Short mmCIF file of C-alpha atoms and ligand atoms in Angstrom, two decimals:
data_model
loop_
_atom_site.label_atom_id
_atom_site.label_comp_id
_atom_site.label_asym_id
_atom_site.label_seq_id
_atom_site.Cartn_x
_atom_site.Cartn_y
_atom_site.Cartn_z
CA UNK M 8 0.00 0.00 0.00
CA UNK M 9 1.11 3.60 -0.75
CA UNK M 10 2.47 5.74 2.43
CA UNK M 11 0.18 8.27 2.95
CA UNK M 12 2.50 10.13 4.85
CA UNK M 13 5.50 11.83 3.23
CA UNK M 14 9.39 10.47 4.11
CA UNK M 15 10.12 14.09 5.34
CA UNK M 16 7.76 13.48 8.22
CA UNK M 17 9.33 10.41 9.27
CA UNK M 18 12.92 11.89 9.97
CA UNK M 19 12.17 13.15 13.31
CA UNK M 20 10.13 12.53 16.34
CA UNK M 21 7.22 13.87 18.43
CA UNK M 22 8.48 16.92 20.68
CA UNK M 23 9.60 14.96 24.30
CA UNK M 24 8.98 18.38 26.04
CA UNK M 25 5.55 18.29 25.12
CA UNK M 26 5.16 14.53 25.96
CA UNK M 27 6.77 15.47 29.78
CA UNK M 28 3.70 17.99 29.97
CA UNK M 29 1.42 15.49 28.65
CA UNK M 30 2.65 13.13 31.39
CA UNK M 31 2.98 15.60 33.82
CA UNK M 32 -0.65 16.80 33.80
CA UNK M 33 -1.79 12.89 33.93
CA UNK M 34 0.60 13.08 37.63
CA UNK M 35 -0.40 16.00 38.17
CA UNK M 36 3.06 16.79 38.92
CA UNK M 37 5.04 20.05 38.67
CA UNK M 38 5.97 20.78 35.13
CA UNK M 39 10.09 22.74 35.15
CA UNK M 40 9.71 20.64 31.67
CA UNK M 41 8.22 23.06 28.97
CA UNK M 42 9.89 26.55 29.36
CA UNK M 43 6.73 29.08 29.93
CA UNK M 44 6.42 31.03 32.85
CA UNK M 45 3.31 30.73 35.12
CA UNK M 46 3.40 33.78 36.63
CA UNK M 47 1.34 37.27 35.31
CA UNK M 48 2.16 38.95 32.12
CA UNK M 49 2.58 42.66 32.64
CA UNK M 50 -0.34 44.86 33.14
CA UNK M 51 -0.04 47.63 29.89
CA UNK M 52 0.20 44.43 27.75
CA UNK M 53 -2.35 43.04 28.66
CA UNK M 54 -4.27 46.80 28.43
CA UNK M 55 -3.29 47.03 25.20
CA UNK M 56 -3.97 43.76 23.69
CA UNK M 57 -7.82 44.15 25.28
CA UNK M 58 -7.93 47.83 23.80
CA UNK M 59 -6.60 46.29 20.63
CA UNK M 60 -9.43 44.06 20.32
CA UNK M 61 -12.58 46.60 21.38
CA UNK M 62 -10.90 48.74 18.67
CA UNK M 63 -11.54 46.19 16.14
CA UNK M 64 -7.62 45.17 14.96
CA UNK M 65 -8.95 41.98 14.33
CA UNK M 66 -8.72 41.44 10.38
CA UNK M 67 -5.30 40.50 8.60
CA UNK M 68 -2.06 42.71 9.74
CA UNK M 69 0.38 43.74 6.96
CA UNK M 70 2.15 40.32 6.18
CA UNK M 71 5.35 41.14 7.38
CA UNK M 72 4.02 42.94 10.35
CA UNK M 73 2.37 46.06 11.43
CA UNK M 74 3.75 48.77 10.66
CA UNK M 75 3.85 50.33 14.75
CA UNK M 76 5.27 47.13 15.44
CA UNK M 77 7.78 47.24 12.92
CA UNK M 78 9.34 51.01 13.87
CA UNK M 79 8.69 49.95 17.45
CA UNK M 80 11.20 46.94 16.94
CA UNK M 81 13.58 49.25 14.78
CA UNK M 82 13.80 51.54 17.99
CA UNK M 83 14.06 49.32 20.77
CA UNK M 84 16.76 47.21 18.58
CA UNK M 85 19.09 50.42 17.86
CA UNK M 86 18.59 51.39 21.33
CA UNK M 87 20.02 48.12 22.75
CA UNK M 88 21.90 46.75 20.01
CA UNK M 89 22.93 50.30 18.21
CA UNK M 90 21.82 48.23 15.06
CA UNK M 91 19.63 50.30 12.96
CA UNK M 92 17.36 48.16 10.64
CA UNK M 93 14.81 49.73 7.64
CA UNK M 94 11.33 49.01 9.33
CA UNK M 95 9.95 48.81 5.59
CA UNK M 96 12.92 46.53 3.73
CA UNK M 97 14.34 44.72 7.05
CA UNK M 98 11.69 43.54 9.11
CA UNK M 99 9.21 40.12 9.00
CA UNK M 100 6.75 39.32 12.08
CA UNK M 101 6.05 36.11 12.35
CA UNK M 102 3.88 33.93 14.49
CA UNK M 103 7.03 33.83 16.90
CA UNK M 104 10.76 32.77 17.08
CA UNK M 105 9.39 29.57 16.21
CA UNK M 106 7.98 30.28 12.84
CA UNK M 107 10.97 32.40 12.37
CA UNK M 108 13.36 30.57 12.52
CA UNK M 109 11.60 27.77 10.08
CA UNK M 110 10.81 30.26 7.36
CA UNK M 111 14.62 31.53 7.11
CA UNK M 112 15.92 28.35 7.05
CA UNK M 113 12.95 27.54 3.93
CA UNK M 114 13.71 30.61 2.71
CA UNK M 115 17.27 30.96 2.53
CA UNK M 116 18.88 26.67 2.45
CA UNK M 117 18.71 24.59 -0.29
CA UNK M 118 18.31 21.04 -0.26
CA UNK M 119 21.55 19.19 -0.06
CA UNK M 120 22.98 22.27 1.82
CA UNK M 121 23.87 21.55 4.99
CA UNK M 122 23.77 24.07 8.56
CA UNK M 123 25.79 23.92 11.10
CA UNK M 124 24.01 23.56 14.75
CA UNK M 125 26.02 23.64 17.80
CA UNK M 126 24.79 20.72 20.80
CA UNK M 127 23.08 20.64 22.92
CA UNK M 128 20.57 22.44 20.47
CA UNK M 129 16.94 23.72 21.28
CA UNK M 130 14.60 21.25 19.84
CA UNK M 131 13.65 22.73 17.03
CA UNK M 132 16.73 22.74 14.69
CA UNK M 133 17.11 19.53 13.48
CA UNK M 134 14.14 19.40 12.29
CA UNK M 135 13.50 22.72 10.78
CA UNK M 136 17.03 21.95 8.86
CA UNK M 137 15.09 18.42 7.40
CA UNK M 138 12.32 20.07 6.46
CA UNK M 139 14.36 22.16 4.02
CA UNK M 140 15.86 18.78 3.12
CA UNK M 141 19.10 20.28 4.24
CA UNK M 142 21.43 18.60 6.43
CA UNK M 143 21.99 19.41 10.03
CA UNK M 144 26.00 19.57 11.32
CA UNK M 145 26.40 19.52 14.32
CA UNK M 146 29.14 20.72 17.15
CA UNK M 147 29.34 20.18 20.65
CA UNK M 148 29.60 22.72 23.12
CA UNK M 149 31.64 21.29 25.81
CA UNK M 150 30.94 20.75 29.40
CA UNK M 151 31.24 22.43 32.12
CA UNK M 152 31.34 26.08 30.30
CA UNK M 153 29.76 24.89 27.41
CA UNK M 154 32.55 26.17 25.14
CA UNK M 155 33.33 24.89 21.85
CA UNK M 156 36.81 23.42 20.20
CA UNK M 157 37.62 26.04 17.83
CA UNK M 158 39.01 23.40 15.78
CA UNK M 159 35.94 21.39 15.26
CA UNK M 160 33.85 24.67 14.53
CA UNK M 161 36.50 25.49 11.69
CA UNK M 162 36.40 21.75 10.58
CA UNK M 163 32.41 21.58 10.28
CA UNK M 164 32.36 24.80 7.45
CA UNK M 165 33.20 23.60 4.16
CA UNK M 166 31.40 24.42 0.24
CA UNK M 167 28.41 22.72 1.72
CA UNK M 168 27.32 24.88 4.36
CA UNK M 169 25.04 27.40 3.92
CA UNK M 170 24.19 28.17 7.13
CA UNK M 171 24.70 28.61 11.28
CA UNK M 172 22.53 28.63 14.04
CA UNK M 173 23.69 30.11 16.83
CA UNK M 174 21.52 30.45 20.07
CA UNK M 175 22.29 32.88 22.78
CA UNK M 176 21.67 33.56 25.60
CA UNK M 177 21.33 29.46 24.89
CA UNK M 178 18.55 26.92 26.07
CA UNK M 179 19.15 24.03 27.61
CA UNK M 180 23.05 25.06 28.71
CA UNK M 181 22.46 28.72 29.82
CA UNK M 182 25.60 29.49 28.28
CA UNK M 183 25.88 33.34 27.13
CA UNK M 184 28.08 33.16 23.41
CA UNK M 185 31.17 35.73 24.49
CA UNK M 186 32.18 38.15 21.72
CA UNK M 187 35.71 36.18 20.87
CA UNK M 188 33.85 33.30 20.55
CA UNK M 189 31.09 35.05 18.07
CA UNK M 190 34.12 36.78 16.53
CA UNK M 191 35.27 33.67 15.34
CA UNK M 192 31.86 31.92 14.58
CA UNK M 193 32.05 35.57 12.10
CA UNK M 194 35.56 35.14 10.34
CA UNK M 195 33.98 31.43 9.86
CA UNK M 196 31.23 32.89 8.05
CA UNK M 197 32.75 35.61 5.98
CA UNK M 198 35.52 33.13 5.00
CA UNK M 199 33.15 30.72 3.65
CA UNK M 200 30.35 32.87 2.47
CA UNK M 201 27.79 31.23 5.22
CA UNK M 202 24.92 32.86 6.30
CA UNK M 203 24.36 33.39 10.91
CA UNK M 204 21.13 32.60 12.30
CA UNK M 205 20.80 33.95 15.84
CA UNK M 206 17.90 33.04 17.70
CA UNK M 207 18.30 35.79 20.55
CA UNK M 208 14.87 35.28 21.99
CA UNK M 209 16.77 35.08 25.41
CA UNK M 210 18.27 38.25 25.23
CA UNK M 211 16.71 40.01 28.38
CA UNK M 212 17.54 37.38 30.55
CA UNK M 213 21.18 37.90 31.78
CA UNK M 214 22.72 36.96 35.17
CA UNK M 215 25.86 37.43 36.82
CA UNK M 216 27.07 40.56 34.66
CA UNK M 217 27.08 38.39 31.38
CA UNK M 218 26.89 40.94 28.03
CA UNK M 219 24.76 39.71 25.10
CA UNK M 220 26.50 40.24 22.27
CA UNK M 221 24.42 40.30 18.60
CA UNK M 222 26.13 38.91 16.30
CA UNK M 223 25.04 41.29 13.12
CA UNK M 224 26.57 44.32 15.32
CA UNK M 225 30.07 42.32 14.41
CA UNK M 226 32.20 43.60 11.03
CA UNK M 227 30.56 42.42 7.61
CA UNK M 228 27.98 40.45 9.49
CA UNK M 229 25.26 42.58 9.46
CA UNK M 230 25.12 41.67 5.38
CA UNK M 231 24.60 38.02 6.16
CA UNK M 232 22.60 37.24 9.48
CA UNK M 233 19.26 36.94 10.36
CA UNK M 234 18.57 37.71 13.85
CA UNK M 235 15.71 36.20 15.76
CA UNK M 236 13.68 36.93 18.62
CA UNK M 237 10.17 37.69 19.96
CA UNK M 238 8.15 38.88 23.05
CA UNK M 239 6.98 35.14 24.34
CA UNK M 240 10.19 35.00 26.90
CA UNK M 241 11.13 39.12 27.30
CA UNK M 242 7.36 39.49 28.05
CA UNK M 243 6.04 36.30 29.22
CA UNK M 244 3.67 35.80 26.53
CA UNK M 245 4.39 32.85 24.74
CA UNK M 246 0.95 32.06 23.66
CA UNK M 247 0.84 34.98 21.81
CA UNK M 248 3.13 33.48 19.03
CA UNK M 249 4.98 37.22 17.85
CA UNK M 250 8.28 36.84 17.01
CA UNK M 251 10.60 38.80 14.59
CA UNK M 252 13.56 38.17 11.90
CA UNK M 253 16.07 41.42 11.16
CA UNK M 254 17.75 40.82 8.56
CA UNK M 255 19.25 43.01 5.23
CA UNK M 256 17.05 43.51 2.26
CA UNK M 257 17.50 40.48 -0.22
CA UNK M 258 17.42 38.32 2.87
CA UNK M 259 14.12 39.54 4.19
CA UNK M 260 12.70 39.53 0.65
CA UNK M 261 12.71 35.90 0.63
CA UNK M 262 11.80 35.30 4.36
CA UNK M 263 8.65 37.40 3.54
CA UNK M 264 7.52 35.40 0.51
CA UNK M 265 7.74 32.10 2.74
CA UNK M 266 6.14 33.65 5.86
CA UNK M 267 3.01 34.81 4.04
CA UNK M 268 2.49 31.36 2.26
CA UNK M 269 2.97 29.51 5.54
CA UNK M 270 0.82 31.97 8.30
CA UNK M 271 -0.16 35.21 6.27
CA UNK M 272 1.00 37.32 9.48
CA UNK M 273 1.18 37.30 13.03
CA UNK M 274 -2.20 38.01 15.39
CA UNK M 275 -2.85 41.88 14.71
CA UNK M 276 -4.44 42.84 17.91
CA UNK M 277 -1.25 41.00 20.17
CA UNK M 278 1.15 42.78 17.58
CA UNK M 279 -0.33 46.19 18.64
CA UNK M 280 0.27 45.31 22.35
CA UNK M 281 4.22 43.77 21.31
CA UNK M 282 4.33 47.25 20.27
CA UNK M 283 2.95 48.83 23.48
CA UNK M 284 5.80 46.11 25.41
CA UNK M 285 8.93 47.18 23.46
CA UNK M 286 8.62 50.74 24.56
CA UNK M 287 8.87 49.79 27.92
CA UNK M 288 11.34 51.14 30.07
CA UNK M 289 14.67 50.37 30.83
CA UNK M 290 13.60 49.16 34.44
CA UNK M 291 11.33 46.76 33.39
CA UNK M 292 14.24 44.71 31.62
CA UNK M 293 16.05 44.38 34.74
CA UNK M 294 13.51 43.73 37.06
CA UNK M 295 12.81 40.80 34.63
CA UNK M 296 16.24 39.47 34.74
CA UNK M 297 16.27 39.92 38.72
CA UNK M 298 13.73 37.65 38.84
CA UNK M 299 15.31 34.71 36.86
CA UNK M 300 18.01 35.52 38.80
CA UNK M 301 16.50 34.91 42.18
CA UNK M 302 14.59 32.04 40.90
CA UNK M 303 18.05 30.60 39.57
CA UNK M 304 19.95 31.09 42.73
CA UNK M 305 16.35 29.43 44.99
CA UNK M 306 16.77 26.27 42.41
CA UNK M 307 20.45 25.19 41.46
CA UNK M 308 21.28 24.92 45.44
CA UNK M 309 18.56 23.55 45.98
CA UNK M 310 18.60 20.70 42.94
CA UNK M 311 22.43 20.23 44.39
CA UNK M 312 20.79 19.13 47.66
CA UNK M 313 18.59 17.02 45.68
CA UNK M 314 21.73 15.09 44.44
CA UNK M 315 21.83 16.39 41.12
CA UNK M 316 25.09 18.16 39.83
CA UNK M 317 24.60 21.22 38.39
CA UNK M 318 25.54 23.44 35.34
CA UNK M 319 25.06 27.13 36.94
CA UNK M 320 23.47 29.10 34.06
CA UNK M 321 24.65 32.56 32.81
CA UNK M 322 21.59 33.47 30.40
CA UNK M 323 18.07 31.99 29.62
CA UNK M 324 15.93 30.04 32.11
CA UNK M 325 17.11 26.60 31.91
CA UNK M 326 19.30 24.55 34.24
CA UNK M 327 21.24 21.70 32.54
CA UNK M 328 22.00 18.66 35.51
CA UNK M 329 23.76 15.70 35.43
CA UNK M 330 21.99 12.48 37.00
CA UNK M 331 24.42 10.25 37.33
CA UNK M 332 24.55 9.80 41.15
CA UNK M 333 21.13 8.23 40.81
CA UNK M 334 21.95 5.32 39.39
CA UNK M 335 19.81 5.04 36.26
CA UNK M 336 21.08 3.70 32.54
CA UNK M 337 19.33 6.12 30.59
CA UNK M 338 17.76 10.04 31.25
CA UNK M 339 14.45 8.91 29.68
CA UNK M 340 13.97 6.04 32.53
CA UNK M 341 14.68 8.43 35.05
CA UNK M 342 12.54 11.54 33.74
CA UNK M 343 9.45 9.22 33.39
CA UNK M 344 10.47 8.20 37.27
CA UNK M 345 10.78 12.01 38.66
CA UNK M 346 7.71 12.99 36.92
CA UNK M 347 5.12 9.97 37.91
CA UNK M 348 7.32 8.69 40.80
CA UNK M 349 8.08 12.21 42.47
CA UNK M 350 5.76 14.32 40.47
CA UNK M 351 8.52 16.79 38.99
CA UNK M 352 8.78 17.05 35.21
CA UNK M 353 12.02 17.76 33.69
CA UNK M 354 13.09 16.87 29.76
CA UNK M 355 15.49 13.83 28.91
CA UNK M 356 19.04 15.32 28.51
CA UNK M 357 19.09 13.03 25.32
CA UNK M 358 16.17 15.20 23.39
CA UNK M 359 19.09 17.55 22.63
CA UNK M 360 21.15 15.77 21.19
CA UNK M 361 21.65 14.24 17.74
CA UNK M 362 23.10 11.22 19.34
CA UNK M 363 20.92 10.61 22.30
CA UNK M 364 24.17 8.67 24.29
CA UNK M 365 25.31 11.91 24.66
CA UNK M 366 22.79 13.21 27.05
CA UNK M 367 22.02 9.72 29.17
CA UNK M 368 23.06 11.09 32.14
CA UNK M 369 21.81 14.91 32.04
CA UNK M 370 18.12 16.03 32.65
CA UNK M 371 17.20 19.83 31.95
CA UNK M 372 14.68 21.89 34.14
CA UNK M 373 13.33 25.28 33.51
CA UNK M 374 12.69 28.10 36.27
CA UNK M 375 10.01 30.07 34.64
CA UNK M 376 7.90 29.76 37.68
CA UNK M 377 6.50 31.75 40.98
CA UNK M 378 7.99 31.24 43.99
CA UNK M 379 5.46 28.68 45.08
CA UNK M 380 5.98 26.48 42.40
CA UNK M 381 9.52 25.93 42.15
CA UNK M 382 9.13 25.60 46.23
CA UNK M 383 6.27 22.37 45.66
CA UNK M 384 8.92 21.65 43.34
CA UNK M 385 11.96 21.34 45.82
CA UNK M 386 9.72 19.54 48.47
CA UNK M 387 8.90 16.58 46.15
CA UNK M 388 12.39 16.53 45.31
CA UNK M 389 13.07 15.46 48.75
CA UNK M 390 11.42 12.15 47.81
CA UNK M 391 13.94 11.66 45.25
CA UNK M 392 16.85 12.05 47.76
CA UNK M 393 15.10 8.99 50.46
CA UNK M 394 14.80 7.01 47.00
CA UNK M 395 18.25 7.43 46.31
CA UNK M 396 19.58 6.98 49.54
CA UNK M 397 17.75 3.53 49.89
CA UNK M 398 19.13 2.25 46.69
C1 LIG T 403 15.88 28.85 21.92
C2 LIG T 403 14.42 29.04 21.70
N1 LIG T 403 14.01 29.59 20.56
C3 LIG T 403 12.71 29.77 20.30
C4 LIG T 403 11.74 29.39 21.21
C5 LIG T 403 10.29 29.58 20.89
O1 LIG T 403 10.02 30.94 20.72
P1 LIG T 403 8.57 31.42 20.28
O2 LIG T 403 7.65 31.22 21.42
O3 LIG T 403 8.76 32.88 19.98
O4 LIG T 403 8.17 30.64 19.09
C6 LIG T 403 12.12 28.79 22.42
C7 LIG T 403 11.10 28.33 23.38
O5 LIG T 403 11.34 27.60 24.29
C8 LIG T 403 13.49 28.62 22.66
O6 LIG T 403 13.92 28.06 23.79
#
């Protein structure tokens, strides 16, 4: 019998975050699995998106955004970045980082091309890359700083490459790219003609003095990278699905044909309130960051007690651990035992990775929570210590 479904569909798996909220919900456990925050979004966002609405933005927005979003994004982006962008030549909304970061990869990578992904990776990238029928290559960023072998970088470009994805602030490590490192991912690129991908959407949430660093600010790379982010992590809005690519003229050309054949645009009445969020002021970013901060410095102690070992974040809201005092084969095992056994959820170390050996022993949790919930949290993870100790 004919397949009914096509090959392309076969080449990767169901998301294992979403599973571990799945699962979590049926335990009803605590979920530190899927990276959304639980707590409030703020107040004039949530104004404007109502007054949005009762003024009747609810037909089609331009298809590469509106245009108050657009200049809104051009100003808050030279203010922190000092990168100016053309709000009419340089800018695609998009129904978030997500959708971004698919439709410049389909836009912009041939098949047979491949793109280079450093690993651990969010998600997302591996497949995105086989959906263009490109393939992914990947290299590791090593433990415990998360750096990478400058060596294996270099060796990974070649004719073939068309592309790099490069995360920062970077979920699952935490790890915050440092400028000599992006000023080498940049020769890399120039040398071989290769096109950066940042995915930035982390770029508010800093600890510990750590600069973010965008990579098109760096010499002759403003030409040839697209630079990714949205308001679901800055803002706590990730239902709202806006994100945004910047990107020079030819490049955004062809990200805009393939945005508006795959979503037509972004909700209009939430763009008019991403507007409203990017001219907020400067306190409000680090107020934000405080607060991952706090709820870093409550959980990584706290997960140490527990018997994990830690990777202490610099950026982003995840906390990579390794397992391995536990005493279980594989991360999988283990994450299906914390989450119906101890009622935590947490994702398999393996999920990013393209060789799932290499995350056996590491589990990843998130700290997008209130107070109270990463506390019900650290109380069941007491169970896990007893277990442990009686094995
Ligand atoms: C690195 C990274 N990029 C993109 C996203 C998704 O962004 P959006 O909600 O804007 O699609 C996430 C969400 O977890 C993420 O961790």
């Amino acid at each position: 019998m004919r397949d009914l479904v096509a090959h392309r569909s076969t080449l990767f798996t169901e998301s294992v975050i979403r599973e571990m909220t799945r699962l979590c919900q049926q335990h009803g456990g605590v979920n530190l699995a899927q990276g959304f925050p639980d707590f409030p979004a703020p107040d004039p966002l949530k104004q404007e998106a109502a007054r949005a609405l009762a003024a009747d933005i609810n037909q089609y927005a331009i298809t590469w955004g509106a245009k108050r979003l657009r200049d809104a994004l051009v100003a808050k982006t030279e203010r922190f970045s000092a990168i100016r962008y053309d709000p009419e030549t340089e800018v695609t909304v998009c129904c978030g980082a997500t959708e971004c970061m698919a439709a410049t990869l389909l836009a912009l990578v041939n098949p047979g091309e491949e793109v280079i992904v450093f690993e651990p990776f969010y998600e997302n990238y591996g497949p995105d890359a086989i959906l263009c029928g490109a393939s992914p290559r990947f290299v590791r960023l090593r433990e415990p700083d998360w750096s990478f072998d400058p060596d294996e970088l270099t060796g990974a470009f070649s004719n073939q490459t068309k592309a790099i994805v490069i995360n920062t602030p970077n979920n699952p490590t935490g790890k915050v790219f440092s400028r000599a490192e992006l000023d080498q991912i940049a020769s890399l690129c120039r040398r071989w003609d290769v096109v950066a991908v940042t995915d930035e959407i982390y770029e508010h949430i800093l600890f510990d003095g750590a600069q973010h660093v965008s990579l098109a600010g760096l010499e002759g790379m403003r030409e040839r990278t697209v630079t990714i982010s949205g308001v679901s992590k800055t803002f706590s809005v990730t239902g709202w699905r806006i994100g945004w690519c910047l990107a020079a003229p030819p490049l955004t050309a062809a990200i805009r044909k393939v945005h508006d054949f795959l979503t037509v645009g972004a909700p209009a009445p939430l763009q008019e309130a991403a507007a409203a969020a990017l001219e907020m002021p400067l306190g409000y970013y680090r107020k934000l960051a405080d607060g991952y901060r706090d709820r870093r410095d409550y959980l990584v102690p706290a997960l140490e007690g527990a018997g994990f070992r830690t990777f202490l974040p610099h950026g982003a809201y995840y906390v990579m651990t390794d397992i391995s005092t536990f005493g279980f084969d594989d991360d999988v095992a283990f994450a299906r035992h914390l989450v119906s056994g101890v009622g935590v959820a947490a994702v398999p170390g393996s999920s990013f990775y393209a060789d799932p050996a290499a995350g056996r022993q590491r589990l990843r949790f998130h700290f997008a929570r209130r107070r109270e919930t990463l506390e019900a949290a650290v109380e069941r993870l007491q169970r896990l210590r007893a277990r442990a100790s009686t094995i």
